[in-house]
mmCIF file of C-alpha atoms in Angstrom:
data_model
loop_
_atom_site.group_PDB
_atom_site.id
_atom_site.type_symbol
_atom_site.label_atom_id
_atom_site.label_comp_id
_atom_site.label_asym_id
_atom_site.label_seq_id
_atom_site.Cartn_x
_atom_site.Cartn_y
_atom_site.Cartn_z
ATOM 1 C CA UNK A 1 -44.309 -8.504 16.789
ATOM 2 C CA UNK A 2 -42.137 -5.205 17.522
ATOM 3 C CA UNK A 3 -40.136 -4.043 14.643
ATOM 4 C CA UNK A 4 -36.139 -5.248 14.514
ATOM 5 C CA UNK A 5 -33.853 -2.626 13.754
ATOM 6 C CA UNK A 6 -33.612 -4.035 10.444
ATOM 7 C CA UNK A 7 -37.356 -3.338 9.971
ATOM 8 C CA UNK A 8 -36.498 -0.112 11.082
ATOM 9 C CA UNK A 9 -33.783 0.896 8.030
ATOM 10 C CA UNK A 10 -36.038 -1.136 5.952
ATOM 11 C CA UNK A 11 -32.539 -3.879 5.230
ATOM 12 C CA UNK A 12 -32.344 -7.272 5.433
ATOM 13 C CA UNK A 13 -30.416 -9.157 8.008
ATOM 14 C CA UNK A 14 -27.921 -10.147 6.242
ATOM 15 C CA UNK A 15 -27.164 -6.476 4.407
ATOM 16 C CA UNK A 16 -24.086 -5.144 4.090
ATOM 17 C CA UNK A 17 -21.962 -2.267 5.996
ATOM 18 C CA UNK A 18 -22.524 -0.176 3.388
ATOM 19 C CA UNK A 19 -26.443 -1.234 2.550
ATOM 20 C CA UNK A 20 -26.934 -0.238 6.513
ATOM 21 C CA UNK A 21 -25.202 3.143 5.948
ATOM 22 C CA UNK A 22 -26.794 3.969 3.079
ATOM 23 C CA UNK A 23 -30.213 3.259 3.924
ATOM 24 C CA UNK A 24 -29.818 5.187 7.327
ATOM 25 C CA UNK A 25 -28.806 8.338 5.428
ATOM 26 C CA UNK A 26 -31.554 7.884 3.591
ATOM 27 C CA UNK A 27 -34.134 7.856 6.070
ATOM 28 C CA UNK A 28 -32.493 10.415 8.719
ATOM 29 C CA UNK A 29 -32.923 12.879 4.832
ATOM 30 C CA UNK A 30 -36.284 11.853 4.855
ATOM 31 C CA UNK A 31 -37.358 12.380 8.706
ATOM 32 C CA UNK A 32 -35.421 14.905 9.961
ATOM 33 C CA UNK A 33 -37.165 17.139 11.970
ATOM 34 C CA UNK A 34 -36.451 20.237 10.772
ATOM 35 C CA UNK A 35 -37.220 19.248 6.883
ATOM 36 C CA UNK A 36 -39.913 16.142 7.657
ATOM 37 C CA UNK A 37 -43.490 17.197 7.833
ATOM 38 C CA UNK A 38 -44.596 14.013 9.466
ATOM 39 C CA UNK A 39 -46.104 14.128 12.959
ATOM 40 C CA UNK A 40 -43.910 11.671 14.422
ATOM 41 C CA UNK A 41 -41.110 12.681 12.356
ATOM 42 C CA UNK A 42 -38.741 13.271 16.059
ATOM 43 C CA UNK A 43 -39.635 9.395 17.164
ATOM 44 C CA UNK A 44 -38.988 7.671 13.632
ATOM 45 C CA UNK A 45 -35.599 9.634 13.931
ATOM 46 C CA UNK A 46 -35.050 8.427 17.538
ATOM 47 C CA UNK A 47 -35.733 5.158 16.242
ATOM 48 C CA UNK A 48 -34.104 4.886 12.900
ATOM 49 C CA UNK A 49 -30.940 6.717 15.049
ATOM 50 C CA UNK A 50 -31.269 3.682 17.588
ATOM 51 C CA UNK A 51 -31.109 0.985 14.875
ATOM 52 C CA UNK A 52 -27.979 2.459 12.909
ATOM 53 C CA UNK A 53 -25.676 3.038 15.991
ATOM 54 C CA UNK A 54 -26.545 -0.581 16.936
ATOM 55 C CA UNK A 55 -25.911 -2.410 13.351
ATOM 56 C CA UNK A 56 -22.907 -0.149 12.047
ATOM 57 C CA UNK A 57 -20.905 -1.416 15.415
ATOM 58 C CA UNK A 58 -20.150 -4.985 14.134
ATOM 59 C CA UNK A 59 -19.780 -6.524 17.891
ATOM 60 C CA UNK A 60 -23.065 -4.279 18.694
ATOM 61 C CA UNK A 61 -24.519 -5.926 15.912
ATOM 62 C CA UNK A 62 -22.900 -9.317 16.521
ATOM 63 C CA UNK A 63 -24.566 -8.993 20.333
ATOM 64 C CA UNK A 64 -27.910 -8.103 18.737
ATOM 65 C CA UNK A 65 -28.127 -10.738 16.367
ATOM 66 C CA UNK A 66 -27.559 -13.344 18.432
ATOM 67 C CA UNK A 67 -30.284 -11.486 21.174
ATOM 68 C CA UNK A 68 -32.418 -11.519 18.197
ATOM 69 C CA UNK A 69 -31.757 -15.311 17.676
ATOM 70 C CA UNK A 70 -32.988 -15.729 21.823
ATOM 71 C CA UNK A 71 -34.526 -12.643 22.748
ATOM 72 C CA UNK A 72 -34.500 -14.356 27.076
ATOM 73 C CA UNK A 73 -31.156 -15.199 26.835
ATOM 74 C CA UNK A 74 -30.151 -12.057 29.227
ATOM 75 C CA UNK A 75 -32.781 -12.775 31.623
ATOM 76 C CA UNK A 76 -30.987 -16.040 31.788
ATOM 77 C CA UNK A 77 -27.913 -14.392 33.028
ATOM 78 C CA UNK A 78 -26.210 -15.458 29.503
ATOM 79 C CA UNK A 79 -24.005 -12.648 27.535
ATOM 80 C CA UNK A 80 -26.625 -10.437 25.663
ATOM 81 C CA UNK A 81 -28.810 -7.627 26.232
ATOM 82 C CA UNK A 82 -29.548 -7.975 29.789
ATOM 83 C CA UNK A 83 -33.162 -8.707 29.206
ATOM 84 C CA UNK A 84 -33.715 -6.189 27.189
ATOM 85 C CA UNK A 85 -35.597 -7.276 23.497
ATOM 86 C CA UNK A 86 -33.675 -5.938 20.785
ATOM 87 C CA UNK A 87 -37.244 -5.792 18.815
ATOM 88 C CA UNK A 88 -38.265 -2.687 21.002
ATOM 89 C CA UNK A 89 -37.007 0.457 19.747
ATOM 90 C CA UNK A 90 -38.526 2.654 22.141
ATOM 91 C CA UNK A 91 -35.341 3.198 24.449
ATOM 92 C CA UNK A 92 -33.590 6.070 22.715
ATOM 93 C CA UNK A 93 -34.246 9.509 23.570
ATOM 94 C CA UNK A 94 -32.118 12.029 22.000
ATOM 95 C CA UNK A 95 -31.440 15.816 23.431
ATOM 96 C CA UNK A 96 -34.280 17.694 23.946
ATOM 97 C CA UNK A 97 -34.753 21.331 24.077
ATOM 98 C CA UNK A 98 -37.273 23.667 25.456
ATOM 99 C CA UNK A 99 -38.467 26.724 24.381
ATOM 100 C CA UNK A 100 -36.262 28.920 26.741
ATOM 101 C CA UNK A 101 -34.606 31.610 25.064
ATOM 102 C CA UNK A 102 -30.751 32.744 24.538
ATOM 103 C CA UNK A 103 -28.853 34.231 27.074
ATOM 104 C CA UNK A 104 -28.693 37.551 25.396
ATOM 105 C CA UNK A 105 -32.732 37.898 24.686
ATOM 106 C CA UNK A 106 -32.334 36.432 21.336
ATOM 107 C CA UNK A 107 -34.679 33.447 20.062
ATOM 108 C CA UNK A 108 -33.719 30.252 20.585
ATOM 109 C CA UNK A 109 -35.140 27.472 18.317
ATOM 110 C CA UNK A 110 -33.809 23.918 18.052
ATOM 111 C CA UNK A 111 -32.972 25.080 14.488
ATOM 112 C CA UNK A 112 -29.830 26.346 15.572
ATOM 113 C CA UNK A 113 -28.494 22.959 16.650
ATOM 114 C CA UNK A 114 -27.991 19.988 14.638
ATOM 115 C CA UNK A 115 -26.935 16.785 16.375
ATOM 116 C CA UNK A 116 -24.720 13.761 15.032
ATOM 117 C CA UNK A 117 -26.150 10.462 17.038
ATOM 118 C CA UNK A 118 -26.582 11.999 19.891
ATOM 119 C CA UNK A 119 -27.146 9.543 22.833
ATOM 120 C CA UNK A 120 -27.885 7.130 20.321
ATOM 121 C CA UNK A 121 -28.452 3.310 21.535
ATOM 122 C CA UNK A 122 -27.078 4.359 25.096
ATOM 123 C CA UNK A 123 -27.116 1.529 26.954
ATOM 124 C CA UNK A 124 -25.711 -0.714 24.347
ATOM 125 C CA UNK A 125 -22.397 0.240 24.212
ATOM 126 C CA UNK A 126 -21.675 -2.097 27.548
ATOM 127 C CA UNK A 127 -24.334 -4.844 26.109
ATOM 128 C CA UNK A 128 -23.114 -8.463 26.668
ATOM 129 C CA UNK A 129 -22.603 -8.998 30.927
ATOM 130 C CA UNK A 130 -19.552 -10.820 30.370
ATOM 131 C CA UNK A 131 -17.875 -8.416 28.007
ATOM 132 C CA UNK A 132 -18.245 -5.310 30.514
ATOM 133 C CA UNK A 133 -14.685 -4.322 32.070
ATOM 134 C CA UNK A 134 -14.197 -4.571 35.268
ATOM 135 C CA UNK A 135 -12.229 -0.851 35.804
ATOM 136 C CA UNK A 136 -13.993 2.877 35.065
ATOM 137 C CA UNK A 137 -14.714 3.625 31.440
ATOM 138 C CA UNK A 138 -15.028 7.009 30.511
ATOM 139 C CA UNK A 139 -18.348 8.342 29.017
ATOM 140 C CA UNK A 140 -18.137 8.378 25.160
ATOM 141 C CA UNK A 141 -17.716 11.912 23.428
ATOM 142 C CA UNK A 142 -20.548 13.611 21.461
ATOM 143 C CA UNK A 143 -21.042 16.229 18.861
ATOM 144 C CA UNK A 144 -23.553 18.743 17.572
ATOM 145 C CA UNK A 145 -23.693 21.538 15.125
ATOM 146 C CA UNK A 146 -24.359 25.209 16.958
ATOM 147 C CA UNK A 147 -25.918 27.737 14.227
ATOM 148 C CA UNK A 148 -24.362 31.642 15.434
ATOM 149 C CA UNK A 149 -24.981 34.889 14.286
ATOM 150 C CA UNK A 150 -22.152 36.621 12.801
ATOM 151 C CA UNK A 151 -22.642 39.826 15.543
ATOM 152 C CA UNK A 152 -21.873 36.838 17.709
ATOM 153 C CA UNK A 153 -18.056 36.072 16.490
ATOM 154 C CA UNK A 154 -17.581 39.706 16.552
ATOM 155 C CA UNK A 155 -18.535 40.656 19.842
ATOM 156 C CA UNK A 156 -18.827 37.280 21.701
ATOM 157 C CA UNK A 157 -21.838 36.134 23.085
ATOM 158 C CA UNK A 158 -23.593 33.742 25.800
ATOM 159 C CA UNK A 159 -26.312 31.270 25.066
ATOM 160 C CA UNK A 160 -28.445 29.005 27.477
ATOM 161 C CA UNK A 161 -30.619 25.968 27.012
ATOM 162 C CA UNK A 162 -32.220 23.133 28.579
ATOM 163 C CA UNK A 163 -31.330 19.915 27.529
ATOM 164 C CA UNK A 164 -32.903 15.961 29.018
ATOM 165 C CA UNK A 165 -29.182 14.750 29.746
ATOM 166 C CA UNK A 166 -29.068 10.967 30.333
ATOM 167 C CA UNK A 167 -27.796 9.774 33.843
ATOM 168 C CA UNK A 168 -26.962 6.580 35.240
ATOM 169 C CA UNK A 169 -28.514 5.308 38.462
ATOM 170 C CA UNK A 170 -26.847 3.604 41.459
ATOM 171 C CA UNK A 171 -28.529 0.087 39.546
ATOM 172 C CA UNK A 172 -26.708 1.331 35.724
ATOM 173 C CA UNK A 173 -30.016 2.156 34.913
ATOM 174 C CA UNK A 174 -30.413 4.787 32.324
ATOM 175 C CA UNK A 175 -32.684 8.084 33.136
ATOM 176 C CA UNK A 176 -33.195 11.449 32.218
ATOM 177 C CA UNK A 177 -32.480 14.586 34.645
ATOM 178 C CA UNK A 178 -33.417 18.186 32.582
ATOM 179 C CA UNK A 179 -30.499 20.264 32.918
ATOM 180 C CA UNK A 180 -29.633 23.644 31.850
ATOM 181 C CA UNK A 181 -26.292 24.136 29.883
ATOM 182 C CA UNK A 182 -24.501 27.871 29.656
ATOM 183 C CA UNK A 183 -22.211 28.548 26.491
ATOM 184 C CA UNK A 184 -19.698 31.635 26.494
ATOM 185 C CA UNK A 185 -19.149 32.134 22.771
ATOM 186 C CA UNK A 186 -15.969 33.758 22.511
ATOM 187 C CA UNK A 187 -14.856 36.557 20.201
ATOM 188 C CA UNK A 188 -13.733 36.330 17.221
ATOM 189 C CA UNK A 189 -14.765 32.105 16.715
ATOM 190 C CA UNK A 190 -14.787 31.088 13.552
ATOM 191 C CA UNK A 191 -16.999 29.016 11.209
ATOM 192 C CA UNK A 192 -15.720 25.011 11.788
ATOM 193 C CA UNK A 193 -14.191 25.778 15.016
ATOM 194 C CA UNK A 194 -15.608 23.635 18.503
ATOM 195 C CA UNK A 195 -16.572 24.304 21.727
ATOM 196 C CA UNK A 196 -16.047 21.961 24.616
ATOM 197 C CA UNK A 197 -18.703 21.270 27.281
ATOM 198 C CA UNK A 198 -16.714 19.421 29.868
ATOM 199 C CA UNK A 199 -18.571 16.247 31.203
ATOM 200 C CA UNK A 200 -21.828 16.784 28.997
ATOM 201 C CA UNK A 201 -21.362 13.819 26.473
ATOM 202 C CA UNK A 202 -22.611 10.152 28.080
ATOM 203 C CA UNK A 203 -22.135 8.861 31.187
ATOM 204 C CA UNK A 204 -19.326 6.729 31.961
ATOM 205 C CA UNK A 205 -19.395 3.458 33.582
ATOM 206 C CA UNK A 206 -18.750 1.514 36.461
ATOM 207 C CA UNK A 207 -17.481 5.013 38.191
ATOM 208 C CA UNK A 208 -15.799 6.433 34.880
ATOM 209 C CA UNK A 209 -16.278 10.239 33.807
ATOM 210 C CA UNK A 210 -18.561 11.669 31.877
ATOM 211 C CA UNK A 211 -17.632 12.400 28.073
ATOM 212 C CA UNK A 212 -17.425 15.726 26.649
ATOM 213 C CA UNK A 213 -20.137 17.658 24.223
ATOM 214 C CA UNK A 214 -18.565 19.367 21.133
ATOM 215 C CA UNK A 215 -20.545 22.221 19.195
ATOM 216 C CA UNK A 216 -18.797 22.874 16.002
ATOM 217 C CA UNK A 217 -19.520 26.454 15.286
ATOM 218 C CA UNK A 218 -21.542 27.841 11.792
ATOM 219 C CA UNK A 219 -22.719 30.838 10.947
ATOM 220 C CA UNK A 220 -26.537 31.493 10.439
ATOM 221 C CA UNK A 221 -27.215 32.266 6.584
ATOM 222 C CA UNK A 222 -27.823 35.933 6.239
ATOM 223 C CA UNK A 223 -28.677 37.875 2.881
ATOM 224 C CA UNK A 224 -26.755 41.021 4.067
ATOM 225 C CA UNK A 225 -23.425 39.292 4.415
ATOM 226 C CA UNK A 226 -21.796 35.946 3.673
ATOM 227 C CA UNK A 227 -18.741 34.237 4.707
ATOM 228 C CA UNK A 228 -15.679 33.471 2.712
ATOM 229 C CA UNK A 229 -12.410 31.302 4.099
ATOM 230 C CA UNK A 230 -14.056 31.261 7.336
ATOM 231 C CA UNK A 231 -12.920 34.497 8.489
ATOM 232 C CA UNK A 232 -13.686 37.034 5.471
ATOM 233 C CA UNK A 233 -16.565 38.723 5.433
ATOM 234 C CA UNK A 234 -18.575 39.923 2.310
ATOM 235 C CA UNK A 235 -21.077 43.074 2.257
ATOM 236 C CA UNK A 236 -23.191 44.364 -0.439
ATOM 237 C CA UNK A 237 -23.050 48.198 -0.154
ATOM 238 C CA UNK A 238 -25.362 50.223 -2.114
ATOM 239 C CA UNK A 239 -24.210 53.620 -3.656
ATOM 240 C CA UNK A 240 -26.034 56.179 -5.687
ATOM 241 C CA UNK A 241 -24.906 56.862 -9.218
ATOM 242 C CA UNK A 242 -23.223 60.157 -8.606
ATOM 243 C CA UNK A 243 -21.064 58.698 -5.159
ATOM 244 C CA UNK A 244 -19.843 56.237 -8.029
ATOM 245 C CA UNK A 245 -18.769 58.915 -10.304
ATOM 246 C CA UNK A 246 -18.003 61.620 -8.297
ATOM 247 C CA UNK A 247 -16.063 59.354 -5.152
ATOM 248 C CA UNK A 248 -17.271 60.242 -1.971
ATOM 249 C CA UNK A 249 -16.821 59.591 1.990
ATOM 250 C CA UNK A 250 -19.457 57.843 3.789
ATOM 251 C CA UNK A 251 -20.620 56.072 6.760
ATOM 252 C CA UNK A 252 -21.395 52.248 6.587
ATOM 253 C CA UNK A 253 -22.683 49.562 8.778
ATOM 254 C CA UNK A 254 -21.061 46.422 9.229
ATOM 255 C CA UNK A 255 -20.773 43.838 11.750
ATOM 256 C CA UNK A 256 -17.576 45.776 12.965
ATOM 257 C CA UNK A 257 -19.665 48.601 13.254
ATOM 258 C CA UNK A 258 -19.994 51.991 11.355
ATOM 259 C CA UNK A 259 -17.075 52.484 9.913
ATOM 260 C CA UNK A 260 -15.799 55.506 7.539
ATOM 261 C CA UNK A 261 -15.445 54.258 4.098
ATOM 262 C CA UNK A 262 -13.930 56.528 0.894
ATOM 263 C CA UNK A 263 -15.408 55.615 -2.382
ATOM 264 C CA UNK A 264 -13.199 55.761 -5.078
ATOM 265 C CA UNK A 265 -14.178 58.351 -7.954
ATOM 266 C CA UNK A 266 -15.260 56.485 -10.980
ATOM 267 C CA UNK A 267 -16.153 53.423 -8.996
ATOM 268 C CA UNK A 268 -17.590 50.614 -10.726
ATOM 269 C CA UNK A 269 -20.913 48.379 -9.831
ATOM 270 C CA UNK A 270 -19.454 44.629 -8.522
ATOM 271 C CA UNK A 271 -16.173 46.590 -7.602
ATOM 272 C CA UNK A 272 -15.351 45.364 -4.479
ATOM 273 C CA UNK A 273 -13.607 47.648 -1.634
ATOM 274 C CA UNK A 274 -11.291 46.068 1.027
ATOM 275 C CA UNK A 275 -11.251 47.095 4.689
ATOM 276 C CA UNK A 276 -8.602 45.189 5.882
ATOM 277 C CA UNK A 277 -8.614 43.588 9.242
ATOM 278 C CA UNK A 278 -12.448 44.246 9.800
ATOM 279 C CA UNK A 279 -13.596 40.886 9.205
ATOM 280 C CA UNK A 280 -14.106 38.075 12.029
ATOM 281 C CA UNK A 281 -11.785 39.496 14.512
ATOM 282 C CA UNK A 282 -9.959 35.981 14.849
ATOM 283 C CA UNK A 283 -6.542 35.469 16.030
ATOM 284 C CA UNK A 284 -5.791 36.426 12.712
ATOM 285 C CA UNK A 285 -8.249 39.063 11.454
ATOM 286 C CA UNK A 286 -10.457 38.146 8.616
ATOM 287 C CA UNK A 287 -11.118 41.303 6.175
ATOM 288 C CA UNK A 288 -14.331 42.589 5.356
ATOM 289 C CA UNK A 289 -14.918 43.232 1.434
ATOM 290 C CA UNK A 290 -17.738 45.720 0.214
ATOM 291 C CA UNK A 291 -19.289 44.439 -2.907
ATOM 292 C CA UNK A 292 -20.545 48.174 -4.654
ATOM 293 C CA UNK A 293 -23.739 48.101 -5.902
ATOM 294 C CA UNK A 294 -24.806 51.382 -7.886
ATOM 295 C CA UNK A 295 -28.500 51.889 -7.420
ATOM 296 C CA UNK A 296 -30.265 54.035 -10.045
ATOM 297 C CA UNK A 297 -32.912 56.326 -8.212
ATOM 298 C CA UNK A 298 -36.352 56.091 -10.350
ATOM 299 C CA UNK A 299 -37.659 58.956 -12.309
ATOM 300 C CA UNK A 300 -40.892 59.596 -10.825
ATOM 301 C CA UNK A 301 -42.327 62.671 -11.483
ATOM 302 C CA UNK A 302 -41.395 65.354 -14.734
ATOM 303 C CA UNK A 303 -38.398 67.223 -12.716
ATOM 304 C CA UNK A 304 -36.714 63.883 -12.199
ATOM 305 C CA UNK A 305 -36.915 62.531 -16.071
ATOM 306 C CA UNK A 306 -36.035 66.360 -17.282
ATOM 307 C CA UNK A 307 -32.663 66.348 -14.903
ATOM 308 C CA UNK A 308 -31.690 61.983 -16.932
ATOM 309 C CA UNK A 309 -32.800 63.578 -20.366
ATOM 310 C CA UNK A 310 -30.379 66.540 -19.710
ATOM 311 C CA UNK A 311 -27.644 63.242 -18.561
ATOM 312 C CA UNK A 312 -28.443 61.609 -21.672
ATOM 313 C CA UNK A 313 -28.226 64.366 -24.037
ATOM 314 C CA UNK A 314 -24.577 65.520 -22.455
ATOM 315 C CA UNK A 315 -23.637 62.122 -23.241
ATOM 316 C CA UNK A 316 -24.831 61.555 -26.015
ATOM 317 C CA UNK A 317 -23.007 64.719 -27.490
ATOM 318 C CA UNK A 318 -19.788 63.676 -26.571
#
């Protein structure tokens, strides 16, 4: 016998809301694609996806229990799932993508997207024949994580993908159609903010729209720069020892670009320099900040260590 969805989160029947919950968090941590090194790590998440969206509804779940209680009952014509038997967890697909690549050259890896339920237990939401309205019901909303580059929030960008989008057939049948999706990233987005995709969430039913897709926007983690308040962007900038001392003007590159940047005399290493405005060029400007980072040049050879003794010694005599 197929595995319930109970089997599935490894709960019994009769477990709570909150057993359910936790034990799907559990397992979606454990088999995640991107972190789970087992082989069928992107079907035990399809499945164990399938099985929560279906027991944390409690009139999903009441539907499904009863199914579970007389699996034929839908072939019957009775109120359950159509037929279907809620032991066979097979049904769910979740977005798929290929291995095109971004719209501006860039790589594109599934890495960069990170989906909440996604399509999960389509075909359930309208389970029970006589609980399906009569009217149009519009397609429910989804939403997925889109990983950026911060060049991307400062200059805007474009991305494109393929993705298996469901679709319903003239018999409410569910299917698959591939489908290629175009972004515009615009400039100056910032980290938490969304992007619609009009009509790309599930279908809707009996002649109802489409729902919408929602990318919430975060920036990739990068060792050069990091992102504070959403907007404010932080740079280490490496200085010699003298620039420190003696102040200086140089040029620096940032994410704004190179900009002109005065170094105070007598700067100080973790000193931070503002350049205001500079940051995420939101509708409010973010600021970039310059972390200073005073990098001692190595004495390798007999000129070098003659030039630090001679620094030492001055030093030392006042």
């Amino acid at each position: 016998m197929a595995k319930t969805y109970y089997d599935i989160l490894g709960v019994a029947q009769n477990a709570s809301a909150a057993d359910i919950k936790k034990a799907y968090h559990r397992l979606v941590r454990q088999y995640h694609p991107d972190i789970s090194k087992d082989p069928d790590a992107d079907k035990k998440t399809s499945e164990i996806n399938q099985a929560y969206n279906t027991l944390k509804d409690p009139e999903k779940r009441a539907a499904y229990d009863a199914a579970l209680a007389n699996p034929f009952a839908g072939q019957a014509g009775d109120a359950g799932f159509g037929g279907f038997d809620p032991r066979q967890a097979g049904g769910y697909r979740e977005y798929h993508f290929d291995d095109s690549r971004f719209g501006d050259g860039q790589p594109f890896g599934s890495g960069d997207f990170r989906f909440d339920d996604i399509f999960s237990a389509f075909g359930h939401a309208h389970s029970g024949r006589t609980q399906r309205p009569s009217g149009p019901v519009k397609g429910e909303d989804q939403h997925a994580e889109l990983a950026i580059d911060i060049a991307a929030a400062y200059q805007g960008s474009e991305r494109s993908f393929s993705l298996d989008m469901p679709t319903l057939t003239a018999q409410g049948e569910m299917t698959y159609t591939r489908k290629t999706l175009h972004v515009k990233i615009p400039k100056g987005i910032i980290e938490g903010q969304q992007i619609r995709l009009r009509g790309q969430g599930l279908p809707g039913f009996n002649g109802g729209e489409n729902g919408d897709l929602y990318l919430k926007i975060r920036f990739h983690e990068n060792p050069a720069h990091y992102i504070k308040d959403r907007k404010d962007v932080w740079q280490r900038l490496n200085i010699a020892p003298w620039t420190a001392v003696l102040g200086g003007h140089i040029e620096v590159a940032t994410p704004a670009g190179k900009l002109g940047v005065n170094i105070p005399a007598g700067s100080r290493n973790g000193q931070n320099l503002r350049l205001k405005g500079k940051g995420i060029p939101a509708k409010e400007a973010g600021d970039l900040y310059l972390t200073l980072n005073i990098e001692l040049p190595r004495a390798s050879d007999d000129t070098a260590r003659a030039l630090w003794q001679q620094l030492a010694d001055h030093y030392a005599q006042g």
